[in-house]
Coordinates of C-alpha atoms in Angstrom, one line a residue:
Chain A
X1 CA 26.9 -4.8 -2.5
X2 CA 27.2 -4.2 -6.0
X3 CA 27.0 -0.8 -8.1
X4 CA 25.8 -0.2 -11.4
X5 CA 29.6 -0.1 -12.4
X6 CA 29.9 -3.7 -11.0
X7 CA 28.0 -5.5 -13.3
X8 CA 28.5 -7.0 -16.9
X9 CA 27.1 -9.1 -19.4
X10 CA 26.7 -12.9 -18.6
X11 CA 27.7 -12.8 -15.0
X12 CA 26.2 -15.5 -13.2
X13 CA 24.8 -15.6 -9.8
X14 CA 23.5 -19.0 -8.0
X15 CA 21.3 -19.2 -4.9
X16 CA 20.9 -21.3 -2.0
X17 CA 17.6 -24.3 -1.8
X18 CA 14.5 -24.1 -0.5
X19 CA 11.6 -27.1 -0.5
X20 CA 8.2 -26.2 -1.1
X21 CA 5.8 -28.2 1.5
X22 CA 2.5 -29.3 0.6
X23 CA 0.7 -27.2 3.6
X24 CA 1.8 -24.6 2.5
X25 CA 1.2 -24.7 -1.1
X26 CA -2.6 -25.0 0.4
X27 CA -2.2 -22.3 2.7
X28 CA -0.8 -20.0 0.3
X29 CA -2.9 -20.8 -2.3
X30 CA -5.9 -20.3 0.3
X31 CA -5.0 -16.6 0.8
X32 CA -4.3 -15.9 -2.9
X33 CA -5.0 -18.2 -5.9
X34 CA -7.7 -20.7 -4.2
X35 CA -8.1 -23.0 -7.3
X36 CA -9.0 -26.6 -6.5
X37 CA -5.8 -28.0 -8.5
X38 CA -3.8 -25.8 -5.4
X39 CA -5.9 -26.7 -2.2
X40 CA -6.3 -30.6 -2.9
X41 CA -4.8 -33.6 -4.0
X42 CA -8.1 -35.3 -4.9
X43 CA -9.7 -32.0 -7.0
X44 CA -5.7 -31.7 -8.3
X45 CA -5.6 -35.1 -10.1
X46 CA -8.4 -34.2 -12.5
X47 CA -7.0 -31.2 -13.5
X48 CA -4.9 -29.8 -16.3
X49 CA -2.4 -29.9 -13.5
X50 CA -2.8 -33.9 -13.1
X51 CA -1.9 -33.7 -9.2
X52 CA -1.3 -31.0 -6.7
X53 CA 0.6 -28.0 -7.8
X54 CA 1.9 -24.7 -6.3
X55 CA 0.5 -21.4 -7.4
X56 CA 2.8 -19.6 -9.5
X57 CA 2.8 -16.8 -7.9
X58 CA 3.9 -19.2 -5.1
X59 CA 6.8 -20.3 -7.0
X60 CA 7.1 -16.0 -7.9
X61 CA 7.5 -15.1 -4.4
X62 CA 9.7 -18.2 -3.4
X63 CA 12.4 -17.2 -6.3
X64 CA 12.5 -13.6 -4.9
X65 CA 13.4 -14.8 -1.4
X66 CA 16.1 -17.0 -3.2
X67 CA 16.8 -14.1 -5.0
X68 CA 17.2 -11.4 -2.3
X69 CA 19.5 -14.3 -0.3
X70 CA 22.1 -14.9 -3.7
X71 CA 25.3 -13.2 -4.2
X72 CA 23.6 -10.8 -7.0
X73 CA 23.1 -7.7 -4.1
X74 CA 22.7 -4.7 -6.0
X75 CA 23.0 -1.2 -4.3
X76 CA 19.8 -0.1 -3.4
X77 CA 18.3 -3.7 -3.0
X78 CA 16.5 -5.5 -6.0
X79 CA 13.6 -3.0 -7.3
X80 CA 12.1 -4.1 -10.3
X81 CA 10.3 -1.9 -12.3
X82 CA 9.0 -4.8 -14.5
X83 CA 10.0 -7.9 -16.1
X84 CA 10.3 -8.7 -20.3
X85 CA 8.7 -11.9 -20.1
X86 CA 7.7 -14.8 -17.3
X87 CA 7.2 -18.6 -18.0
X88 CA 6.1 -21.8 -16.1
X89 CA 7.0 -24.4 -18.4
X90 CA 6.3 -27.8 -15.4
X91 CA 4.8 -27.0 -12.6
X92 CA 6.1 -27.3 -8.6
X93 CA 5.1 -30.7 -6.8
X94 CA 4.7 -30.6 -2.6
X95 CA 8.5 -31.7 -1.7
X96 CA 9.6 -30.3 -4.7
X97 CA 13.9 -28.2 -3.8
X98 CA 14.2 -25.0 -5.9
X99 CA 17.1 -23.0 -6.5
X100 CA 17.5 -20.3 -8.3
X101 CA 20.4 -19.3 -11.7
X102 CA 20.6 -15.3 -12.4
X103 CA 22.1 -14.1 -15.7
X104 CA 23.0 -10.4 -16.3
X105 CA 21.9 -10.0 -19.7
X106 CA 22.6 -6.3 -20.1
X107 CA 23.9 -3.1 -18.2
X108 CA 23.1 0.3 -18.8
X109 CA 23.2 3.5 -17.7
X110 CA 20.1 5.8 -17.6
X111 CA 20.0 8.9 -19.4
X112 CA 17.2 10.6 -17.5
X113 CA 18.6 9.6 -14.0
X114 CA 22.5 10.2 -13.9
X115 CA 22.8 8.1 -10.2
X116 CA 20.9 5.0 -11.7
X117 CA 21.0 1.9 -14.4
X118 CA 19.1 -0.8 -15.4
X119 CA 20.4 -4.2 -15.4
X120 CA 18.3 -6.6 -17.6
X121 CA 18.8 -10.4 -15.8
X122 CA 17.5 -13.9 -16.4
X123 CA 16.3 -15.6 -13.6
X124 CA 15.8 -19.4 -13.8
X125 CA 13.8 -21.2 -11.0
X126 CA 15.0 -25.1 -11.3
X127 CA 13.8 -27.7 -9.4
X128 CA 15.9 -31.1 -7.9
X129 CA 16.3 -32.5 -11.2
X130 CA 17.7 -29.3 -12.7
X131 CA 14.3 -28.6 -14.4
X132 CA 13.0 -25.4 -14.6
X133 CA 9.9 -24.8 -13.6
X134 CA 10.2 -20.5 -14.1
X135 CA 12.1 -18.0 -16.1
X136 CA 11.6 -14.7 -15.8
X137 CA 13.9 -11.7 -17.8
X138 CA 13.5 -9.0 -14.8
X139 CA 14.8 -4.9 -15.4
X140 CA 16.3 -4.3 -12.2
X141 CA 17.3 -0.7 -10.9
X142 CA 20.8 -0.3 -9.4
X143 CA 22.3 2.5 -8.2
X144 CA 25.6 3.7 -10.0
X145 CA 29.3 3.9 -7.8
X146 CA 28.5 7.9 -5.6
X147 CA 31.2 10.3 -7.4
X148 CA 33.1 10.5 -4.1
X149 CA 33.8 6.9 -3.7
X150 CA 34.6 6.2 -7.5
X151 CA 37.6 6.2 -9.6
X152 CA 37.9 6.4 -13.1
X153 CA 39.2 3.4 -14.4
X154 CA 41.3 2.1 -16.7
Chain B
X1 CA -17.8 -20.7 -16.0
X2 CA -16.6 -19.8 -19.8
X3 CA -15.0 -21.8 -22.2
X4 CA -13.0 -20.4 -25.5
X5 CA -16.2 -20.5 -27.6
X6 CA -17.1 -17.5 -25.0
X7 CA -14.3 -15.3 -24.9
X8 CA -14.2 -12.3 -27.5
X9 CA -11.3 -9.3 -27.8
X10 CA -12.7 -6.4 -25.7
X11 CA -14.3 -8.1 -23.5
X12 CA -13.3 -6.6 -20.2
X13 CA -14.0 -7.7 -16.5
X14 CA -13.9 -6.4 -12.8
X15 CA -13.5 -7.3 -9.8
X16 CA -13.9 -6.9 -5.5
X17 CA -11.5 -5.0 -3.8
X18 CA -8.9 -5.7 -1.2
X19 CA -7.1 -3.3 1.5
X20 CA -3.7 -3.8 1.7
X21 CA -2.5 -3.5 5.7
X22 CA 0.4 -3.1 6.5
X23 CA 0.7 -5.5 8.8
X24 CA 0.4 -8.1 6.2
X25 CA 2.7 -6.2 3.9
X26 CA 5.6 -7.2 6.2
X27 CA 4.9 -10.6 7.1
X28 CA 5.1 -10.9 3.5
X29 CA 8.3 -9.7 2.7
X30 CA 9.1 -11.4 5.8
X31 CA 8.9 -15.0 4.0
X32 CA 9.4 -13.7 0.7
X33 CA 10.8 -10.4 0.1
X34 CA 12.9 -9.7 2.9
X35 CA 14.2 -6.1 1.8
X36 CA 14.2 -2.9 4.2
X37 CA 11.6 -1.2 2.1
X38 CA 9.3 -3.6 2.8
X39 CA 9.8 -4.3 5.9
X40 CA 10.0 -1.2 8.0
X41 CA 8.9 2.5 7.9
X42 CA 12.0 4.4 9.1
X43 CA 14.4 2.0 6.6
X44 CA 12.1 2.5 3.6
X45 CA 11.5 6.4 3.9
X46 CA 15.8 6.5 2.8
X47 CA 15.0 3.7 0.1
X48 CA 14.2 4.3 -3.8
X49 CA 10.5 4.0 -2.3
X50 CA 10.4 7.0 -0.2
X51 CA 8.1 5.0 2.2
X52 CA 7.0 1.4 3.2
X53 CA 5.6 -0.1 0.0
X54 CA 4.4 -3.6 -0.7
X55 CA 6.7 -6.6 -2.5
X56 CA 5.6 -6.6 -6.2
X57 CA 5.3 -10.2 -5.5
X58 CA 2.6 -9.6 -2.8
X59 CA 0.3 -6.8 -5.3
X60 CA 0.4 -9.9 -8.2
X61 CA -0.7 -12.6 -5.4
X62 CA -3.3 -10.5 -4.6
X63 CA -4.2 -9.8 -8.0
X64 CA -4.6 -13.7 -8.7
X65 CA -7.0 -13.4 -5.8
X66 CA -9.3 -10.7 -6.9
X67 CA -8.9 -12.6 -10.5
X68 CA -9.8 -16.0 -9.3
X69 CA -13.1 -14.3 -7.6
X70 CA -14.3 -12.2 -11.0
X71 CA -16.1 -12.8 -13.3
X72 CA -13.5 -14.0 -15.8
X73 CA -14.4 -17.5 -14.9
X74 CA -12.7 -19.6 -17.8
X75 CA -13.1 -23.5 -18.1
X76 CA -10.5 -25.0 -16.2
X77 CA -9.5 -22.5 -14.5
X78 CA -6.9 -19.9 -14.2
X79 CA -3.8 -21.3 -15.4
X80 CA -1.4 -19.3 -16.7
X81 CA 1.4 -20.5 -19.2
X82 CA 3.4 -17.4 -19.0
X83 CA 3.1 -13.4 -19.5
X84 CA 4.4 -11.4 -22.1
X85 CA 5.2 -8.4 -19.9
X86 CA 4.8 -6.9 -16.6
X87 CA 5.2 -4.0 -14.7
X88 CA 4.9 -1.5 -11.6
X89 CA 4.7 1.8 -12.2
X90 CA 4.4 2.6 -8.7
X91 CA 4.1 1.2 -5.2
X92 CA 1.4 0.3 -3.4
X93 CA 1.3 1.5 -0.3
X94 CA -0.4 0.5 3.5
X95 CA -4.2 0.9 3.5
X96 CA -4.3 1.2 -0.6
X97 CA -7.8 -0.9 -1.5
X98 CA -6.5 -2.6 -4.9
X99 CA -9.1 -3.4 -7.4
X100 CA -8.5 -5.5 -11.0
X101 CA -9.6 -4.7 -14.3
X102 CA -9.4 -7.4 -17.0
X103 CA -9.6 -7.1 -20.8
X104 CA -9.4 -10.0 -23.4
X105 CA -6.3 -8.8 -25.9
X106 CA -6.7 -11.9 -28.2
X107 CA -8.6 -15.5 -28.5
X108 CA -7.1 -18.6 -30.5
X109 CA -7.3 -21.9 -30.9
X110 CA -4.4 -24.4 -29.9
X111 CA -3.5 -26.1 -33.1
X112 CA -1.8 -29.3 -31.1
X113 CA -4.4 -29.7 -28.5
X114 CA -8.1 -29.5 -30.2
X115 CA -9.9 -29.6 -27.1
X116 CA -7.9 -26.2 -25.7
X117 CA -7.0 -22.7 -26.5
X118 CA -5.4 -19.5 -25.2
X119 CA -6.9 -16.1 -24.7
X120 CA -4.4 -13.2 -24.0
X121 CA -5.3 -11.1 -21.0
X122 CA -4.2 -7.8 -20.2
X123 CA -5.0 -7.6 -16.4
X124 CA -4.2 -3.9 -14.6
X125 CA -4.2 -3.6 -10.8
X126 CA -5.2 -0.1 -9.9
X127 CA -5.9 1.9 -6.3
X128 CA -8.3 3.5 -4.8
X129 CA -7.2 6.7 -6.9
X130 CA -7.7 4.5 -10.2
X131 CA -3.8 5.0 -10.8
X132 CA -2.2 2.0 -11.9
X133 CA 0.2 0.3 -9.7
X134 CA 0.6 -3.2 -11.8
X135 CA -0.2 -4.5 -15.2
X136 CA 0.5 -7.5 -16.5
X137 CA -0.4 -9.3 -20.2
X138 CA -1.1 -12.8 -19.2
X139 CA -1.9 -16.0 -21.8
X140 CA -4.5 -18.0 -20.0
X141 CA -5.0 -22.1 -21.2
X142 CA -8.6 -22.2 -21.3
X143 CA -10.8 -25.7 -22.2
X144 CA -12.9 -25.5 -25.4
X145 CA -16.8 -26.7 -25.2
X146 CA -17.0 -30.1 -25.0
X147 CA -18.3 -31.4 -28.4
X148 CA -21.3 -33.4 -26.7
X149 CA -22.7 -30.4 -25.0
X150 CA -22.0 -27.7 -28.2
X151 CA -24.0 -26.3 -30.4
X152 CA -23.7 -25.0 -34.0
X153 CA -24.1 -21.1 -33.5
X154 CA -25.7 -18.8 -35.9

């Protein structure tokens, strides 16, 4: 677990794989973005898309599970209170492996909350040919080092 | 169904509304967001949340839901190339009923692609007490009118 006081600029954090099946691109697409180009391969190919393709929010909610599993672990779990910015520049096939590349950006301490911070991170989804297929800069909330437990350093 | 030609800034659209149950709040962390404050009562009442609250991933799927359904319609459908912001201001809770309000920011022309465009979308979730609890500014690839079926206006 990692307080405010643990993170810096330009640490890295990787994540472990996970493959995107077509049934459940359909099935998750049924409950919440039911599009043709997301249910069926036949209605997909004469889309924008040009073949079946995962809902981003899909692709969203797949990173954060990535996310939540990586090394990144800040106290107080990963709350975001919103994001900068959020691109899908190639979509997700069925059989399609993402991982997930974090980036601390920026640390910093709140004025208004003396026990919190915000870390600013860069989170790239990539697929198995290391292309991404998200990016989103997140504002994460992390709790600062408790008083009792911290030593001043240096 | 709406293409470019149709879309105006100001416009603005509703939509249905959907209960959130908490049931299906933690089968969706369970997959996707597997945190305690979305998991369990008695873990999330000692969280940042004060109380089970949904993934932020689970209100913007269900956003695309009540999206796809409303009357926003464009030609093509609802793809999304990216947002330029997004945020929660606060959490949606079990037994919320979420409803979405869209309003056309901006409408252009794609210079590279003649037969598309993009219209900028800022699309707020809000509860059942018409307090925001997700807003995001979305830029949506939408299909100009085809030139055989056009007409000169005016």
């Amino acid at each position: 677990m990692r307080y405010l006081e643990d993170f810096e600029a330009e640490q890295k954090f990787g994540s472990s794989r996970v493959c995107v099946e077509s049934a459940r691109i359909k099935s998750f697409a049924i409950e919440f973005d039911p599009q043709p180009f997301h249910l069926d391969e036949d209605s997909a190919r004469d889309s924008l898309f040009k073949g079946l393709a995962a809902s981003g929010w899909h692709t969203a909610a797949l990173t954060m599970r990535l996310l939540v599993q990586s090394e990144l672990k800040p106290a107080g779990g990963i709350i975001g209170g919103g994001l900068d910015e959020m691109r899908w520049p190639r979509p997700v096939r069925p059989g399609d492996e993402l991982h997930v590349e974090s980036e601390v950006l920026e640390v910093r301490r709140s004025k208004s909350r003396p026990d919190q911070g915000v870390i600013k991170v860069r989170t790239t989804t990539l697929n198995q040919n290391e292309q991404p297929v998200q990016m989103f800069v997140g504002n994460l909330i992390v709790l600062r080092r408790p008083v009792s437990s911290g030593k001043a350093e240096g």
